mmCIF file of C-alpha atoms in Angstrom:
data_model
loop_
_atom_site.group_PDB
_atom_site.id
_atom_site.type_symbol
_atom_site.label_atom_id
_atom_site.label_comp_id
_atom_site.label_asym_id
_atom_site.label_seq_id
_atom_site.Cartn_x
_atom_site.Cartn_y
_atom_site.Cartn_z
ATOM 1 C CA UNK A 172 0.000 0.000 0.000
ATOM 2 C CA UNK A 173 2.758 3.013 1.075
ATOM 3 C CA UNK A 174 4.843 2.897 -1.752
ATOM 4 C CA UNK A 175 3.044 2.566 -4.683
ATOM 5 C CA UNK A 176 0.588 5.287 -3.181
ATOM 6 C CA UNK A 177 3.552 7.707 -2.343
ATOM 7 C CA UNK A 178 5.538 7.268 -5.496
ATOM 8 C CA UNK A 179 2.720 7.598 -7.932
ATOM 9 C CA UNK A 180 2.575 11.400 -7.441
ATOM 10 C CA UNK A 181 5.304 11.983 -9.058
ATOM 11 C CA UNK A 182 4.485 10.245 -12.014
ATOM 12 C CA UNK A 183 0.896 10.268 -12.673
ATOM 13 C CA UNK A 184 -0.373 8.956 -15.845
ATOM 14 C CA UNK A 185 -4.209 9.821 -15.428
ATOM 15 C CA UNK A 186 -4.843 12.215 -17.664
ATOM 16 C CA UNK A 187 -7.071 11.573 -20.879
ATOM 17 C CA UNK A 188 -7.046 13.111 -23.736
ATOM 18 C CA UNK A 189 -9.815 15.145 -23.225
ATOM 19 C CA UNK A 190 -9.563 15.083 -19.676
ATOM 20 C CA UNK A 191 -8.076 18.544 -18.170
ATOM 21 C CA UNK A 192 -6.237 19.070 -15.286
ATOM 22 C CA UNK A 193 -3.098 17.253 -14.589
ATOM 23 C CA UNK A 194 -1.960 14.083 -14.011
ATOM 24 C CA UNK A 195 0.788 13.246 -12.057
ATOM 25 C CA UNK A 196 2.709 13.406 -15.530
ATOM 26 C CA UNK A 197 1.591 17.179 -15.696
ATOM 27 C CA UNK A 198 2.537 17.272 -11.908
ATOM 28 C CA UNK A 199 6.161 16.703 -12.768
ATOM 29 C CA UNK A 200 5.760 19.379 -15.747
ATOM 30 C CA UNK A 201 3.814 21.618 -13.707
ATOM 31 C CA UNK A 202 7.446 22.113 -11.703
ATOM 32 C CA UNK A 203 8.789 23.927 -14.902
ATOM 33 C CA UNK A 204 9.253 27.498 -15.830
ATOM 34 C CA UNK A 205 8.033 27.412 -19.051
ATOM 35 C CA UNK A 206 4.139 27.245 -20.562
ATOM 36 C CA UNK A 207 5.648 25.522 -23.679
ATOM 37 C CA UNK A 208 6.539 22.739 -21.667
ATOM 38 C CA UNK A 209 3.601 22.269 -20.400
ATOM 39 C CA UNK A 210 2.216 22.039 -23.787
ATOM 40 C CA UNK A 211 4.333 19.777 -25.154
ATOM 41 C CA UNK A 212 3.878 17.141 -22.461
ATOM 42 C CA UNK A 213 -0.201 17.208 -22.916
ATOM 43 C CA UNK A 214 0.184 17.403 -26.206
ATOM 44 C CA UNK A 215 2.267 13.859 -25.867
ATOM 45 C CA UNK A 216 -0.434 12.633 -23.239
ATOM 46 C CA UNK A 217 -3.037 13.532 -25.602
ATOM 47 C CA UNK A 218 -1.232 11.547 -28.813
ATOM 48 C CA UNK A 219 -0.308 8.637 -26.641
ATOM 49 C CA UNK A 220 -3.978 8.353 -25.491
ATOM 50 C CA UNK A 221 -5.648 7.367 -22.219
ATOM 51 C CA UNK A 222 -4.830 2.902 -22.428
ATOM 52 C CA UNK A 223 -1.152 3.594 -23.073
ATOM 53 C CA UNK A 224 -0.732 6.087 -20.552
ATOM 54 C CA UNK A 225 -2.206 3.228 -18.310
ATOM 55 C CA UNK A 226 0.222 0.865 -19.657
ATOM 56 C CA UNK A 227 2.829 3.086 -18.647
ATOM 57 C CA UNK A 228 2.432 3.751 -15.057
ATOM 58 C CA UNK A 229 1.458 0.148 -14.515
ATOM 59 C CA UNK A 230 4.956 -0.805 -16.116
ATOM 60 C CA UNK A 231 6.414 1.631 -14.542
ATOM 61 C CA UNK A 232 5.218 0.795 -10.789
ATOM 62 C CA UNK A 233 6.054 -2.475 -11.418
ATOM 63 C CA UNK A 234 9.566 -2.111 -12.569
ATOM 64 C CA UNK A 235 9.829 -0.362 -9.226
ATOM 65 C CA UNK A 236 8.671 -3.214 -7.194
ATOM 66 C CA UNK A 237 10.829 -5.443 -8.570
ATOM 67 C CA UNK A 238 13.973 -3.278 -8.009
ATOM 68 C CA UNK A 239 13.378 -2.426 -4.500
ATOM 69 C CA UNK A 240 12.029 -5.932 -3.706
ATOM 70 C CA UNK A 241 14.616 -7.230 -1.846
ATOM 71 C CA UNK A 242 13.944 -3.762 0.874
ATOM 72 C CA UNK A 243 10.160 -4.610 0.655
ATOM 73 C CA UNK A 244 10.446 -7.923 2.139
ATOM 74 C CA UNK A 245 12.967 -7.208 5.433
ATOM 75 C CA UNK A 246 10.428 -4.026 5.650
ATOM 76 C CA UNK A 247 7.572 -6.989 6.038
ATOM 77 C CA UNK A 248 9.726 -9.143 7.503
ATOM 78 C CA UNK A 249 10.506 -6.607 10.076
ATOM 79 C CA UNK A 250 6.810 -5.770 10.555
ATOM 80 C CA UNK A 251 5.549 -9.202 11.662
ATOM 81 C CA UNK A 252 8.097 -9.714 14.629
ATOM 82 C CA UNK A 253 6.575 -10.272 17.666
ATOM 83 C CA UNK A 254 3.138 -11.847 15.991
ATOM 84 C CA UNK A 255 4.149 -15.049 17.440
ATOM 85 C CA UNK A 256 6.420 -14.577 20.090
ATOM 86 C CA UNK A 257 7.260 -12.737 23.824
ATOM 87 C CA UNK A 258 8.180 -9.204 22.204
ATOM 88 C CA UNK A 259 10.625 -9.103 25.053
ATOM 89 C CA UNK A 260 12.607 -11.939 23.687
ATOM 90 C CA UNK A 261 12.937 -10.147 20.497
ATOM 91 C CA UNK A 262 16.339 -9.870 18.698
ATOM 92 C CA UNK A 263 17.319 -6.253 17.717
ATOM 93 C CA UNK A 264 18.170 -7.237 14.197
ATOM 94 C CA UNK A 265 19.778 -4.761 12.253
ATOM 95 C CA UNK A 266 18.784 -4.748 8.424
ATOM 96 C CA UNK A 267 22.254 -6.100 7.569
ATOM 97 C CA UNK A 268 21.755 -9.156 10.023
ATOM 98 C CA UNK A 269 18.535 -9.901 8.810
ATOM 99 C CA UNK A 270 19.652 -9.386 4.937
ATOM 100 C CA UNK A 271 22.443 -11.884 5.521
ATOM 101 C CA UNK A 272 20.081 -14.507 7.651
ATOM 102 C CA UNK A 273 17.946 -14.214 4.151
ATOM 103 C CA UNK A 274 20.968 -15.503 2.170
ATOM 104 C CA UNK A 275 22.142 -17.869 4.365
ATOM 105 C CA UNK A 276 19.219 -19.689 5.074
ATOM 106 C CA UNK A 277 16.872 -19.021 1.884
ATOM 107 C CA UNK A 278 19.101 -17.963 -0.613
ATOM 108 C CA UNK A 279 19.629 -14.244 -2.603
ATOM 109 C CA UNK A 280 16.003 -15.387 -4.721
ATOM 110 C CA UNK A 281 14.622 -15.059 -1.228
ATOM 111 C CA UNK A 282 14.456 -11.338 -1.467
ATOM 112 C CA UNK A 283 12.009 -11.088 -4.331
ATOM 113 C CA UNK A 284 9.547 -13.814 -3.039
ATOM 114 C CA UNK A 285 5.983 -12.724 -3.537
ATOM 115 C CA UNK A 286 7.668 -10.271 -6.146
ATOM 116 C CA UNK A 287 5.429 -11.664 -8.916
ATOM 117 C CA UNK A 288 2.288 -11.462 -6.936
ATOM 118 C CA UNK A 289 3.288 -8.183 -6.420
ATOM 119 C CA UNK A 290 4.250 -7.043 -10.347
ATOM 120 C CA UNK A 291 0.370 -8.671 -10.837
ATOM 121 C CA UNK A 292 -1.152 -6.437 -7.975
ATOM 122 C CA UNK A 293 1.059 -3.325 -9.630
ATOM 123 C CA UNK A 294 -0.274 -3.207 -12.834
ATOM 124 C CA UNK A 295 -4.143 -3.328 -12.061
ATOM 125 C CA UNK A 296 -3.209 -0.644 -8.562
ATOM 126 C CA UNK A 297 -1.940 1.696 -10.576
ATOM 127 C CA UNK A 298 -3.502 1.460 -13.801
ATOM 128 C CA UNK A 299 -6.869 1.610 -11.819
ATOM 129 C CA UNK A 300 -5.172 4.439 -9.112
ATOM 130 C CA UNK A 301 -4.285 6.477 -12.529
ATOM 131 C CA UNK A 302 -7.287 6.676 -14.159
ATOM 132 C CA UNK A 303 -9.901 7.159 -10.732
ATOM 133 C CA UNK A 304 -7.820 9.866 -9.816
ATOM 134 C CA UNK A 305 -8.439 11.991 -13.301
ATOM 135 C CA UNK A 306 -12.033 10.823 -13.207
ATOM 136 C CA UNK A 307 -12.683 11.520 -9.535
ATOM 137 C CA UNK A 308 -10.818 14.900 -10.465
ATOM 138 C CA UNK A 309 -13.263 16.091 -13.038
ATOM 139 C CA UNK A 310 -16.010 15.087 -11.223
ATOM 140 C CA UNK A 311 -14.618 17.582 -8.295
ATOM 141 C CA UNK A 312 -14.211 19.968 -10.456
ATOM 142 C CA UNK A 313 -17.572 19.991 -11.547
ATOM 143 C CA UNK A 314 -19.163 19.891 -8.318
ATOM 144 C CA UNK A 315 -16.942 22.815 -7.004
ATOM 145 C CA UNK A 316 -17.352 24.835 -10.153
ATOM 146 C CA UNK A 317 -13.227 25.035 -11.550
ATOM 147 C CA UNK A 318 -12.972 25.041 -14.887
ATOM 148 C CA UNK A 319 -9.187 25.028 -15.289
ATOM 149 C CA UNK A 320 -6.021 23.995 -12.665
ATOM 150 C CA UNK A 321 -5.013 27.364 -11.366
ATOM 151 C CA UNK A 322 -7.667 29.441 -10.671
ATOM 152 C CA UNK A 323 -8.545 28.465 -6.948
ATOM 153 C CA UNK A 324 -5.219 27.647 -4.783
ATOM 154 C CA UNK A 325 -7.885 26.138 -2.264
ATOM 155 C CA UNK A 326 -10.274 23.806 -4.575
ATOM 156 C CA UNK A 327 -7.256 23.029 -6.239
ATOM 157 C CA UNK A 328 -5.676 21.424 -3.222
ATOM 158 C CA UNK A 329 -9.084 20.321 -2.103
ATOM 159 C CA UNK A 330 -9.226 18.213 -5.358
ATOM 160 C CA UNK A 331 -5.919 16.758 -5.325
ATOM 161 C CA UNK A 332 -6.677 15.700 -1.707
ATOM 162 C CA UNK A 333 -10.091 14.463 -1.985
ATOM 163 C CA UNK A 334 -9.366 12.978 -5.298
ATOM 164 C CA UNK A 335 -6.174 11.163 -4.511
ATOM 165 C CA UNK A 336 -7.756 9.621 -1.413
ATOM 166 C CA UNK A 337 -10.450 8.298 -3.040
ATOM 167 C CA UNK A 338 -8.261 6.581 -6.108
ATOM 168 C CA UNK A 339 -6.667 4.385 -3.610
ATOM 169 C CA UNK A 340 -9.305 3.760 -2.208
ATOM 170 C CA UNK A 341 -10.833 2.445 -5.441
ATOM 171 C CA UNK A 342 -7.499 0.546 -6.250
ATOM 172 C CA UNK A 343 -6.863 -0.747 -3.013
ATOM 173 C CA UNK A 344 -10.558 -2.347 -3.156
ATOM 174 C CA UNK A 345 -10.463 -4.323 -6.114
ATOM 175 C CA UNK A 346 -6.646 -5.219 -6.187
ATOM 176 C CA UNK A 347 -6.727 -6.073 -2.538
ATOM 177 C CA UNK A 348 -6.889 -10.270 -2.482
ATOM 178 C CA UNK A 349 -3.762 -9.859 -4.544
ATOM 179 C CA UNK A 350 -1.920 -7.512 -1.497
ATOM 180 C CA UNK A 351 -2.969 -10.575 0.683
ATOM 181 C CA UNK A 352 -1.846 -13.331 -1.084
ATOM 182 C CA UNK A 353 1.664 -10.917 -1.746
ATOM 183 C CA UNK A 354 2.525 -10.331 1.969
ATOM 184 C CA UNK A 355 1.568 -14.354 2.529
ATOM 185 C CA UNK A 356 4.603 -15.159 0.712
ATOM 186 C CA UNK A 357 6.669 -12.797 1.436
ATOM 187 C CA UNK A 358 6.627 -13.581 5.260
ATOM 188 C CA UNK A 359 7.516 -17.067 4.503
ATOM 189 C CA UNK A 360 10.672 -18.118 5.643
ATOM 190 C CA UNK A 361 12.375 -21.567 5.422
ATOM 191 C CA UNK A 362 9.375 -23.491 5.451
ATOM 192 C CA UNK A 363 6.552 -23.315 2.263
ATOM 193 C CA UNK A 364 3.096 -23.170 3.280
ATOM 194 C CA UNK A 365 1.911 -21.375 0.597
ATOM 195 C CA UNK A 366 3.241 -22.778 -2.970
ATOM 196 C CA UNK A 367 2.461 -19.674 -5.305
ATOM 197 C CA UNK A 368 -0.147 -17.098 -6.165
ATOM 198 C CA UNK A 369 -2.736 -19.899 -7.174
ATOM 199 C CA UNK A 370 -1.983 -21.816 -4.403
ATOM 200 C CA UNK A 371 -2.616 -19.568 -2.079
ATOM 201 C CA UNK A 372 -5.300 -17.740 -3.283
ATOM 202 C CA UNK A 373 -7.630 -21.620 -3.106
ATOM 203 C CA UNK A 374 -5.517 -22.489 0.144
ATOM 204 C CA UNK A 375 -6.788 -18.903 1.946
ATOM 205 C CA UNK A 376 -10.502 -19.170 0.169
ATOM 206 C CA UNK A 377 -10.145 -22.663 1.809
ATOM 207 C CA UNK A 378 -9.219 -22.697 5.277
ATOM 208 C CA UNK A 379 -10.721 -19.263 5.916
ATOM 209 C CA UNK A 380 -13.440 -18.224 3.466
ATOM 210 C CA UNK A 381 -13.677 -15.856 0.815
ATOM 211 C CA UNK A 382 -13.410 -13.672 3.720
ATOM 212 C CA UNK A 383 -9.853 -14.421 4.864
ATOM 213 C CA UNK A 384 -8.823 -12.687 1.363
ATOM 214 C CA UNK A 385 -10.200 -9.363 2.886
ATOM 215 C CA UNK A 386 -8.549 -9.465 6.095
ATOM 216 C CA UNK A 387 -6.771 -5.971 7.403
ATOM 217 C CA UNK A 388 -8.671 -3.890 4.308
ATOM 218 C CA UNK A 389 -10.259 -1.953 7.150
ATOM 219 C CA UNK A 390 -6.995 -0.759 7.749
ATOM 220 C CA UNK A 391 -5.835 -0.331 4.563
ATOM 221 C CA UNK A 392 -8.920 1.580 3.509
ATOM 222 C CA UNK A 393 -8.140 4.010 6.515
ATOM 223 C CA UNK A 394 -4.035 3.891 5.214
ATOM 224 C CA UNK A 395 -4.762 4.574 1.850
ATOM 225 C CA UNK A 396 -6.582 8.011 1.761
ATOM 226 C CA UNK A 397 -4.151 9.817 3.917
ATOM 227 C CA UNK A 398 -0.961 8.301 2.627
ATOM 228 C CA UNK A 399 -2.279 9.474 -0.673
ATOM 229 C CA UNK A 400 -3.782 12.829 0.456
ATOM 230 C CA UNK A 401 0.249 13.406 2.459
ATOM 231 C CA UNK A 402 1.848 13.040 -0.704
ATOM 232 C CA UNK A 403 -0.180 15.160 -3.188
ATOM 233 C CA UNK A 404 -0.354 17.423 -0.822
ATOM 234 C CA UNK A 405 3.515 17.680 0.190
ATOM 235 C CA UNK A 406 4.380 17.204 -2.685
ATOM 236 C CA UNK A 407 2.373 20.144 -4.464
ATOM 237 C CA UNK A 408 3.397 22.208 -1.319
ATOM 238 C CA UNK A 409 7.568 22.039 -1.623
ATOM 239 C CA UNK A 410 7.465 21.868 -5.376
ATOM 240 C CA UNK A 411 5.457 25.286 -5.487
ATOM 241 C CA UNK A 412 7.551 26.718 -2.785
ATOM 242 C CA UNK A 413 10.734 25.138 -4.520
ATOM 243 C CA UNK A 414 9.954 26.622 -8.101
ATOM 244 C CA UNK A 415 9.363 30.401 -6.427
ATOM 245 C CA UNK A 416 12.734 30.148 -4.715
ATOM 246 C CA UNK A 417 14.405 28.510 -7.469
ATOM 247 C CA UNK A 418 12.674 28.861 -11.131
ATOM 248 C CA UNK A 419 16.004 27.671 -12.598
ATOM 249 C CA UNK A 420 16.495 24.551 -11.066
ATOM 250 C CA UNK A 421 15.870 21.302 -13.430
ATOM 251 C CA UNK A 422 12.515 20.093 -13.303
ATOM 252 C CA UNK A 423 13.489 16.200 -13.071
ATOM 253 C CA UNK A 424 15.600 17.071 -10.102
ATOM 254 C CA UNK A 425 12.846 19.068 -7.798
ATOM 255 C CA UNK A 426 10.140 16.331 -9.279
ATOM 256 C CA UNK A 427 12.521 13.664 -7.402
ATOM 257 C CA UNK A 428 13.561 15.471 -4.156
ATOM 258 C CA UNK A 429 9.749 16.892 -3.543
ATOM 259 C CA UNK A 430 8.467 12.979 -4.100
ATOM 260 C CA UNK A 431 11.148 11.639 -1.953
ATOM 261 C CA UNK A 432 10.008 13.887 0.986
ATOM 262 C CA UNK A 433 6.814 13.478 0.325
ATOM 263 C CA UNK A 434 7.388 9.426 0.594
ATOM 264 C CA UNK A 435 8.816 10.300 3.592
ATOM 265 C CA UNK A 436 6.479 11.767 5.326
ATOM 266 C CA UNK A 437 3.163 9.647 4.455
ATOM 267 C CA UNK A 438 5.643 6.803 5.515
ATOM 268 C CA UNK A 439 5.934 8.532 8.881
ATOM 269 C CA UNK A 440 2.279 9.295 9.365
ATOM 270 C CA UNK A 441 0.603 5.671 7.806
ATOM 271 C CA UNK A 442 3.183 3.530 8.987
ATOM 272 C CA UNK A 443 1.789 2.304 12.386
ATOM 273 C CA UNK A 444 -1.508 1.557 9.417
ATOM 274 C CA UNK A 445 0.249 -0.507 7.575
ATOM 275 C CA UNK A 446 1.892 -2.533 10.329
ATOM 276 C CA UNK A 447 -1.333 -3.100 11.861
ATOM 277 C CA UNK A 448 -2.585 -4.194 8.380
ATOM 278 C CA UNK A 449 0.500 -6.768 7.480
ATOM 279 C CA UNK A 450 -0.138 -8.292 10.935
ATOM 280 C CA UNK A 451 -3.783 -8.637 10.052
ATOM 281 C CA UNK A 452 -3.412 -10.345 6.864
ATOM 282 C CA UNK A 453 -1.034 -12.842 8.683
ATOM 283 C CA UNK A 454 -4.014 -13.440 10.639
ATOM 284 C CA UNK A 455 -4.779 -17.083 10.826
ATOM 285 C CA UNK A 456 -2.249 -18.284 8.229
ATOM 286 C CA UNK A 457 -0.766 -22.125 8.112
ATOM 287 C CA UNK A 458 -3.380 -22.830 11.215
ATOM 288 C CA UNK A 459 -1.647 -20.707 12.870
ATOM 289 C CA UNK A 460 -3.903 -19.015 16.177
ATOM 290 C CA UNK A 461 -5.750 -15.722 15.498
ATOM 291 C CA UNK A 462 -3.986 -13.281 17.693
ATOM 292 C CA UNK A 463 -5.614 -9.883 17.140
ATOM 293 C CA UNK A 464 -9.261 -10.991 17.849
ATOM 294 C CA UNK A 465 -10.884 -7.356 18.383
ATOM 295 C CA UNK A 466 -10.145 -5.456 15.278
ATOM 296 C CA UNK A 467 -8.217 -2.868 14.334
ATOM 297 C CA UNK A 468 -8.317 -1.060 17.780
ATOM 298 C CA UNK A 469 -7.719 -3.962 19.431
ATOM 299 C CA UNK A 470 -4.660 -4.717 17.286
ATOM 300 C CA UNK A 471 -3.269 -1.041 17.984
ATOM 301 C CA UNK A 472 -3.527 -1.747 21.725
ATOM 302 C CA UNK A 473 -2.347 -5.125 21.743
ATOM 303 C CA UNK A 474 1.081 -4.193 19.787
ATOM 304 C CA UNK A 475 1.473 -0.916 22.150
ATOM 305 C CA UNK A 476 0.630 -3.298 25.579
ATOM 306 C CA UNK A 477 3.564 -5.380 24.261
ATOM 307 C CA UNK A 478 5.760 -3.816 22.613
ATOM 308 C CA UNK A 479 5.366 -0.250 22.905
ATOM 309 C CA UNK A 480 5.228 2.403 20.778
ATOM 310 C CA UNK A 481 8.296 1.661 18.854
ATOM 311 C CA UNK A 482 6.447 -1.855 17.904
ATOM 312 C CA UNK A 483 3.887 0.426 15.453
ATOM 313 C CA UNK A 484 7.266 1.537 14.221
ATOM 314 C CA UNK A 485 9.106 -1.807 13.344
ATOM 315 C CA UNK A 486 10.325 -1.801 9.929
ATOM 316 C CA UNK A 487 10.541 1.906 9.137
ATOM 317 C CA UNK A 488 14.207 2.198 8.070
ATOM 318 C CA UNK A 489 13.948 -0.078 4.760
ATOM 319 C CA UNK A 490 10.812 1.685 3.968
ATOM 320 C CA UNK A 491 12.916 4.722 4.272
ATOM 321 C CA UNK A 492 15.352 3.322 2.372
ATOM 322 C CA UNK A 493 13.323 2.597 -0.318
ATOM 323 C CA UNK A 494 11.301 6.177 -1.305
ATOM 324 C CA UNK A 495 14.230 7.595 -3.156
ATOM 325 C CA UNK A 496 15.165 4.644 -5.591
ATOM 326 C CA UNK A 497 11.548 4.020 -5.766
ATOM 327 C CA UNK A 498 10.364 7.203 -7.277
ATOM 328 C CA UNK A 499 13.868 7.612 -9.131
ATOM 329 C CA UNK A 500 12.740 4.287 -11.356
ATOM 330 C CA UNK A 501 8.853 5.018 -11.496
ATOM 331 C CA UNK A 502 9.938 8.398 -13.179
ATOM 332 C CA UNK A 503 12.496 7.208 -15.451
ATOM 333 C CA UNK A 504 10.664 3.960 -16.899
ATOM 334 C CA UNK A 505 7.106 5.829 -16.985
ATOM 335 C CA UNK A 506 8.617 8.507 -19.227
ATOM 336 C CA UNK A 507 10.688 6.326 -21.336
ATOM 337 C CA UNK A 508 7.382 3.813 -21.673
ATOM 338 C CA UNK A 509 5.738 7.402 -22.492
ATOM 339 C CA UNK A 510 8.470 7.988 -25.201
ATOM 340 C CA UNK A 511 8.222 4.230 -26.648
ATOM 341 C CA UNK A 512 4.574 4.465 -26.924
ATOM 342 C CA UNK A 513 4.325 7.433 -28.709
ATOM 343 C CA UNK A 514 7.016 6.177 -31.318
ATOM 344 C CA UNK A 515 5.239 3.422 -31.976
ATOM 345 C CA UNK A 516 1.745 5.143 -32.761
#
């Protein structure tokens, strides 16, 4: 869920050809001093059209994924200690440690496991998360009465808010079985329960119901908005404040640094979220006992009672670690994709 929320802003694909406003392509634009630029790049939205623009960001998000795999799994990895055992008995692994227990015992494949479930969730998340956010956009518009980006500060920010909350939302909904069955495998450690994404998927419907495919969505319904809300909204914020300090500074470069911080930040805020919802979709899996039996409240407390406040935090570092690289490759591969598309029509 954080990631792929965060890292889209910079890179937003949404627009349609006939849709106005900006996507997070024209985001990234948006940064620049000049109104020709702006021009050129919806001009190039406009002649790749609104399925390849899709394509792209889906491609892009999941080249992403797979390139910052291996700090996605100790992030999850990190997350789940202390499901199953005294919290107090704990080892303070440091990322290192853990990265070399992962290719001692598993082997260096280990780090991408679940990586294909995830490239599968990608491409749906943020095709989906592209396009609801231009639609919900234009419908905001509508209702508030802006006919063009620019003329209310306010509505503006209102919009991206609103409408980047509600995109996740959306893709988080429909795509969610497949975040499930992703953090499943990816907290598997020497032994196999689940075999694959097949496997799993009958194994959970199974042993638990359709049900047990939804588990922890109320909190990643509650993650979603804000992480998404955080980084339009930070990121609009510093790029706007950037630009009037510094007109002359390249566009790629403030695009990168004002979606790093923003990753950053919804990381800081949402984390404790998406802990609470990793745990939750661990819930019950291989037979193993139910732990958090009173919801998402009841999951907050129990982690706190036990581990403290720095338990909601397990984890952060490699998510950290991750924001920069992250948005580096979703920008690069969604613009070449961009540039490959339009060549070929």
């Amino acid at each position: 869920m954080q990631t792929e929320a965060r890292v889209g802003v910079v890179v937003d694909g949404g627009g349609s050809g006939g849709g106005g406003g900006c996507g997070r392509g024209a985001v990234v634009v948006d940064g620049g001093a000049s109104r020709k630029l702006i021009t050129q790049q919806r001009r190039q939205q406009s002649q790749i059209g609104t399925v390849p623009q899709l394509l792209a960001g889906g491609v892009a998000g999941a080249v992403s994924k797979t390139c910052t795999a291996p700090l996605a799994r100790l992030t999850i990895l990190f997350q789940v200690q202390g499901m199953h055992a005294d919290a107090g008995s704990l080892k303070k692994a440091s990322i290192w440690q853990e990265a070399s227990r992962i290719v001692r015992e598993e082997g260096y494949r280990a780090f991408w496991k679940g990586n294909l479930v995830t490239i599968a969730h990608r491409l749906p998340y943020s095709s989906i998360s592209f396009y609801a956010f231009e639609r919900y956009k234009n419908v905001l518009q509508l209702i508030l009465g802006v006919e063009s980006q620019g003329e209310n500060i306010t509505a503006d920010l209102c919009i991206r808010l609103v409408g980047g909350g509600l995109s996740g939302i959306t893709a988080a909904s429909v795509t969610y079985p497949l975040d499930l069955v992703r953090t499943r495998l990816a907290a598997q450690r020497n032994v196999l329960y689940y075999r694959g994404i097949w496997h799993a998927l009958q194994t959970i419907s199974r042993e638990e119901g359709i049900a047990g495919l939804y588990k922890g969505m109320g909190a990643t319904l509650l993650g979603v908005g804000p992480n998404l809300a955080i980084s339009f909204s930070v990121y609009d914020t510093v790029r706007s404040y950037w630009q009037s300090r510094r007109p002359e500074d390249s566009t790629v470069l403030v695009s990168l640094a004002c979606g790093s911080l923003s990753g950053v930040a919804s990381s800081t805020v949402t984390f404790p979220l998406d802990l609470v919802r990793r745990r939750m979709q661990l819930e019950g899996a291989g037979g193993r006992a139910r732990i958090y039996k009173t919801g998402l409240v009841g999951a907050f407390s129990r982690i706190i009672q036990t581990e403290g406040l720095r338990g909601l935090y397990r984890g952060i570092l490699p998510e950290y670690y991750k924001v920069v690289p992250s948005i580096g490759i979703v920008f690069m591969t969604y613009e070449k994709m961009k540039q490959i598309l339009s060549d070929i029509d």
